[in-house]
Amino acid sequence: MKSFTAILLLLLAIAAPVGGAHGAMPAPPSDGTEPGVNERLGEVVPADIAFYDPAGERVLLGSLIKRPTILLPAYYGCTDICPAAISDLSSLLGRLESVPAADYSVITVSFDENDTPAAALSKKRDYIKAIGRPFPEEGWRFLTGDKENISRLLQSLGYGLKREDKGFSHPSGLVVLSPERKIIRYIYGSGYMPAE
């Protein structure tokens, strides 16, 4: 419980994201089909949502969340907001004193059903290397899924996005889950920097 409290306090101390359209808090969507977040603090993400790991093995979300978990919805074909958010997260993970895969876990889930396990594996290798220190493979999961399971996850998080010609218009940020999969915090934007 002590490590959970330490992780939560650290995440609460993260400074506000840098400017730009993606740095502002998104407006809540009216029906989930427009970009934004309708926060669902205190609600529990379903355990039976199925995804695929980089090896193509089917995994249930509930089997991966056993400790405080940082969840980052993104998509691997993005060329703007998602790479910045994932890169900033990898930089932050390199500075955390807590032990990954023991004190906390990280999960990045693609919300593009066209992303493949091979794409997830490529991103995982790049971003774990960018952490700049040894980091256990099981500490940061990169997942893909089908449209139905992605929709279930986004709905449970209150995330709305809109498919466009060359990608998605979507909110950017992290969701922090308790070991019981309860949503305890939203952190918007990118540029995650520990507060002084």
Tab-separated table of C-alpha atoms in Angstrom:
chain	number	residue	atom	x	y	z
A	1	MET	CA	0.000	0.000	0.000
A	2	LYS	CA	2.922	2.305	0.696
A	3	SER	CA	4.199	1.991	-2.887
A	4	PHE	CA	0.669	2.643	-4.233
A	5	THR	CA	0.497	5.868	-2.230
A	6	ALA	CA	3.949	6.922	-3.433
A	7	ILE	CA	3.015	6.322	-7.071
A	8	LEU	CA	-0.259	8.188	-6.683
A	9	LEU	CA	1.448	11.158	-5.037
A	10	LEU	CA	4.075	11.263	-7.780
A	11	LEU	CA	1.449	11.209	-10.504
A	12	LEU	CA	-0.571	13.892	-8.759
A	13	ALA	CA	2.557	16.048	-8.684
A	14	ILE	CA	3.095	15.953	-12.446
A	15	ALA	CA	3.042	19.472	-13.777
A	16	ALA	CA	0.493	20.766	-16.255
A	17	PRO	CA	1.178	19.755	-19.839
A	18	VAL	CA	2.880	22.080	-22.292
A	19	GLY	CA	0.787	24.379	-24.472
A	20	GLY	CA	-0.843	23.749	-27.804
A	21	ALA	CA	-4.225	22.354	-28.653
A	22	HIS	CA	-3.329	18.948	-27.247
A	23	GLY	CA	-2.188	20.486	-23.959
A	24	ALA	CA	-5.596	21.838	-22.988
A	25	MET	CA	-8.140	19.820	-21.072
A	26	PRO	CA	-10.531	18.362	-23.644
A	27	ALA	CA	-14.222	19.159	-23.562
A	28	PRO	CA	-16.452	16.233	-22.595
A	29	PRO	CA	-18.023	14.546	-25.629
A	30	SER	CA	-21.777	14.422	-25.776
A	31	ASP	CA	-22.036	10.887	-27.139
A	32	GLY	CA	-18.503	9.465	-27.336
A	33	THR	CA	-18.194	10.107	-31.081
A	34	GLU	CA	-16.406	13.462	-30.770
A	35	PRO	CA	-12.894	14.001	-29.395
A	36	GLY	CA	-12.815	14.589	-25.660
A	37	VAL	CA	-13.094	12.956	-22.286
A	38	ASN	CA	-16.093	12.462	-20.071
A	39	GLU	CA	-14.231	11.544	-16.866
A	40	ARG	CA	-15.400	8.410	-15.079
A	41	LEU	CA	-13.491	8.771	-11.831
A	42	GLY	CA	-14.214	5.958	-9.392
A	43	GLU	CA	-15.603	3.635	-12.049
A	44	VAL	CA	-14.022	0.252	-12.728
A	45	VAL	CA	-12.641	-0.762	-16.126
A	46	PRO	CA	-14.000	-4.224	-17.071
A	47	ALA	CA	-11.586	-7.115	-16.569
A	48	ASP	CA	-12.791	-9.116	-19.579
A	49	ILE	CA	-11.810	-6.671	-22.329
A	50	ALA	CA	-9.551	-8.656	-24.681
A	51	PHE	CA	-6.477	-7.386	-26.519
A	52	TYR	CA	-3.419	-8.839	-28.245
A	53	ASP	CA	0.134	-8.562	-26.971
A	54	PRO	CA	3.088	-8.039	-29.355
A	55	ALA	CA	3.407	-11.815	-29.811
A	56	GLY	CA	-0.200	-11.971	-31.029
A	57	GLU	CA	-1.401	-13.730	-27.870
A	58	ARG	CA	-4.863	-12.828	-26.600
A	59	VAL	CA	-4.797	-11.249	-23.132
A	60	LEU	CA	-7.542	-9.989	-20.853
A	61	LEU	CA	-7.048	-6.521	-19.429
A	62	GLY	CA	-7.873	-7.732	-15.933
A	63	SER	CA	-4.964	-10.180	-16.033
A	64	LEU	CA	-2.506	-7.320	-16.613
A	65	ILE	CA	-3.686	-4.925	-13.899
A	66	LYS	CA	-2.487	-6.226	-10.535
A	67	ARG	CA	-0.831	-3.043	-9.215
A	68	PRO	CA	-1.243	0.708	-9.846
A	69	THR	CA	-1.287	1.065	-13.608
A	70	ILE	CA	-0.663	3.952	-15.974
A	71	LEU	CA	-2.850	3.457	-19.057
A	72	LEU	CA	-2.113	5.429	-22.223
A	73	PRO	CA	-4.632	5.205	-25.088
A	74	ALA	CA	-2.835	6.022	-28.360
A	75	TYR	CA	-2.383	4.613	-31.842
A	76	TYR	CA	0.831	3.432	-33.398
A	77	GLY	CA	0.389	5.079	-36.803
A	78	CYS	CA	0.033	8.555	-35.299
A	79	THR	CA	2.676	11.072	-36.354
A	80	ASP	CA	1.852	13.907	-33.957
A	81	ILE	CA	0.315	13.718	-30.494
A	82	CYS	CA	0.754	10.014	-29.699
A	83	PRO	CA	4.522	9.806	-30.299
A	84	ALA	CA	5.007	12.910	-28.141
A	85	ALA	CA	2.880	11.472	-25.346
A	86	ILE	CA	4.571	8.048	-25.439
A	87	SER	CA	8.028	9.624	-25.631
A	88	ASP	CA	7.279	11.908	-22.684
A	89	LEU	CA	5.998	8.919	-20.721
A	90	SER	CA	9.186	6.956	-21.438
A	91	SER	CA	11.227	9.936	-20.235
A	92	LEU	CA	9.185	10.106	-17.032
A	93	LEU	CA	9.576	6.346	-16.457
A	94	GLY	CA	13.342	6.787	-16.634
A	95	ARG	CA	13.190	9.174	-13.676
A	96	LEU	CA	10.803	7.269	-11.386
A	97	GLU	CA	12.353	5.749	-8.282
A	98	SER	CA	9.592	3.156	-7.932
A	99	VAL	CA	10.255	-0.311	-9.308
A	100	PRO	CA	8.465	-1.098	-12.602
A	101	ALA	CA	6.484	-4.365	-12.707
A	102	ALA	CA	6.648	-4.482	-8.908
A	103	ASP	CA	5.356	-1.096	-7.722
A	104	TYR	CA	3.489	-0.126	-10.892
A	105	SER	CA	2.710	-1.172	-14.460
A	106	VAL	CA	2.259	0.723	-17.712
A	107	ILE	CA	-0.051	-0.209	-20.577
A	108	THR	CA	-0.305	1.496	-23.955
A	109	VAL	CA	-3.375	0.411	-25.908
A	110	SER	CA	-3.901	1.272	-29.559
A	111	PHE	CA	-7.381	2.517	-30.385
A	112	ASP	CA	-6.859	1.809	-34.093
A	113	GLU	CA	-8.100	-1.694	-34.902
A	114	ASN	CA	-5.789	-1.684	-37.946
A	115	ASP	CA	-2.667	-1.593	-35.755
A	116	THR	CA	-0.968	-4.979	-35.588
A	117	PRO	CA	0.952	-6.853	-32.891
A	118	ALA	CA	4.075	-6.321	-35.041
A	119	ALA	CA	3.553	-2.548	-34.858
A	120	ALA	CA	3.092	-2.821	-31.087
A	121	LEU	CA	6.338	-4.777	-30.788
A	122	SER	CA	8.240	-2.185	-32.814
A	123	LYS	CA	6.936	0.684	-30.658
A	124	LYS	CA	7.613	-1.249	-27.462
A	125	ARG	CA	11.243	-1.844	-28.416
A	126	ASP	CA	11.771	1.809	-29.341
A	127	TYR	CA	10.159	3.323	-26.260
A	128	ILE	CA	11.606	0.907	-23.698
A	129	LYS	CA	15.036	1.671	-25.139
A	130	ALA	CA	14.269	5.406	-24.831
A	131	ILE	CA	13.746	5.030	-21.064
A	132	GLY	CA	17.529	5.059	-20.804
A	133	ARG	CA	17.901	2.451	-18.085
A	134	PRO	CA	17.055	-1.229	-17.660
A	135	PHE	CA	13.286	-1.696	-17.691
A	136	PRO	CA	11.504	-5.069	-17.459
A	137	GLU	CA	9.587	-6.134	-20.554
A	138	GLU	CA	6.509	-6.940	-18.452
A	139	GLY	CA	6.601	-3.446	-16.920
A	140	TRP	CA	5.225	-1.779	-20.057
A	141	ARG	CA	2.702	-3.591	-22.239
A	142	PHE	CA	1.843	-2.453	-25.770
A	143	LEU	CA	-1.490	-3.853	-26.930
A	144	THR	CA	-3.710	-3.969	-30.005
A	145	GLY	CA	-7.295	-5.067	-30.393
A	146	ASP	CA	-10.426	-5.363	-32.458
A	147	LYS	CA	-12.993	-2.608	-32.840
A	148	GLU	CA	-15.440	-4.057	-30.299
A	149	ASN	CA	-12.934	-4.394	-27.461
A	150	ILE	CA	-11.313	-1.041	-28.210
A	151	SER	CA	-14.760	0.581	-28.077
A	152	ARG	CA	-15.504	-1.084	-24.743
A	153	LEU	CA	-12.275	0.233	-23.264
A	154	LEU	CA	-12.729	3.763	-24.586
A	155	GLN	CA	-16.321	3.847	-23.362
A	156	SER	CA	-15.264	2.683	-19.889
A	157	LEU	CA	-12.642	5.475	-19.812
A	158	GLY	CA	-15.028	8.099	-21.193
A	159	TYR	CA	-12.787	8.695	-24.234
A	160	GLY	CA	-14.338	10.006	-27.429
A	161	LEU	CA	-12.471	10.158	-30.729
A	162	LYS	CA	-13.220	10.740	-34.360
A	163	ARG	CA	-11.705	8.905	-37.319
A	164	GLU	CA	-10.399	11.241	-39.987
A	165	ASP	CA	-8.854	10.755	-43.437
A	166	LYS	CA	-5.330	10.260	-42.118
A	167	GLY	CA	-5.862	9.070	-38.570
A	168	PHE	CA	-7.889	10.239	-35.602
A	169	SER	CA	-8.816	13.400	-33.791
A	170	HIS	CA	-8.523	12.371	-30.157
A	171	PRO	CA	-7.716	13.504	-26.625
A	172	SER	CA	-4.220	12.988	-25.285
A	173	GLY	CA	-3.346	11.885	-21.803
A	174	LEU	CA	-2.912	9.179	-19.225
A	175	VAL	CA	-5.401	7.346	-17.064
A	176	VAL	CA	-4.242	6.014	-13.705
A	177	LEU	CA	-5.929	2.837	-12.451
A	178	SER	CA	-5.850	1.233	-9.028
A	179	PRO	CA	-4.972	-2.477	-8.675
A	180	GLU	CA	-8.743	-3.089	-8.711
A	181	ARG	CA	-8.978	-1.317	-12.125
A	182	LYS	CA	-10.690	1.716	-10.611
A	183	ILE	CA	-10.101	4.991	-12.460
A	184	ILE	CA	-8.361	7.294	-9.992
A	185	ARG	CA	-6.801	10.028	-12.128
A	186	TYR	CA	-6.707	11.595	-15.590
A	187	ILE	CA	-3.595	13.493	-16.680
A	188	TYR	CA	-4.032	15.370	-19.954
A	189	GLY	CA	-1.668	16.299	-22.749
A	190	SER	CA	1.996	15.423	-22.928
A	191	GLY	CA	5.142	16.966	-21.468
A	192	TYR	CA	4.905	14.967	-18.237
A	193	MET	CA	7.439	16.596	-15.897
A	194	PRO	CA	7.789	15.952	-12.177
A	195	ALA	CA	6.934	19.085	-10.199
A	196	GLU	CA	9.875	20.828	-8.475
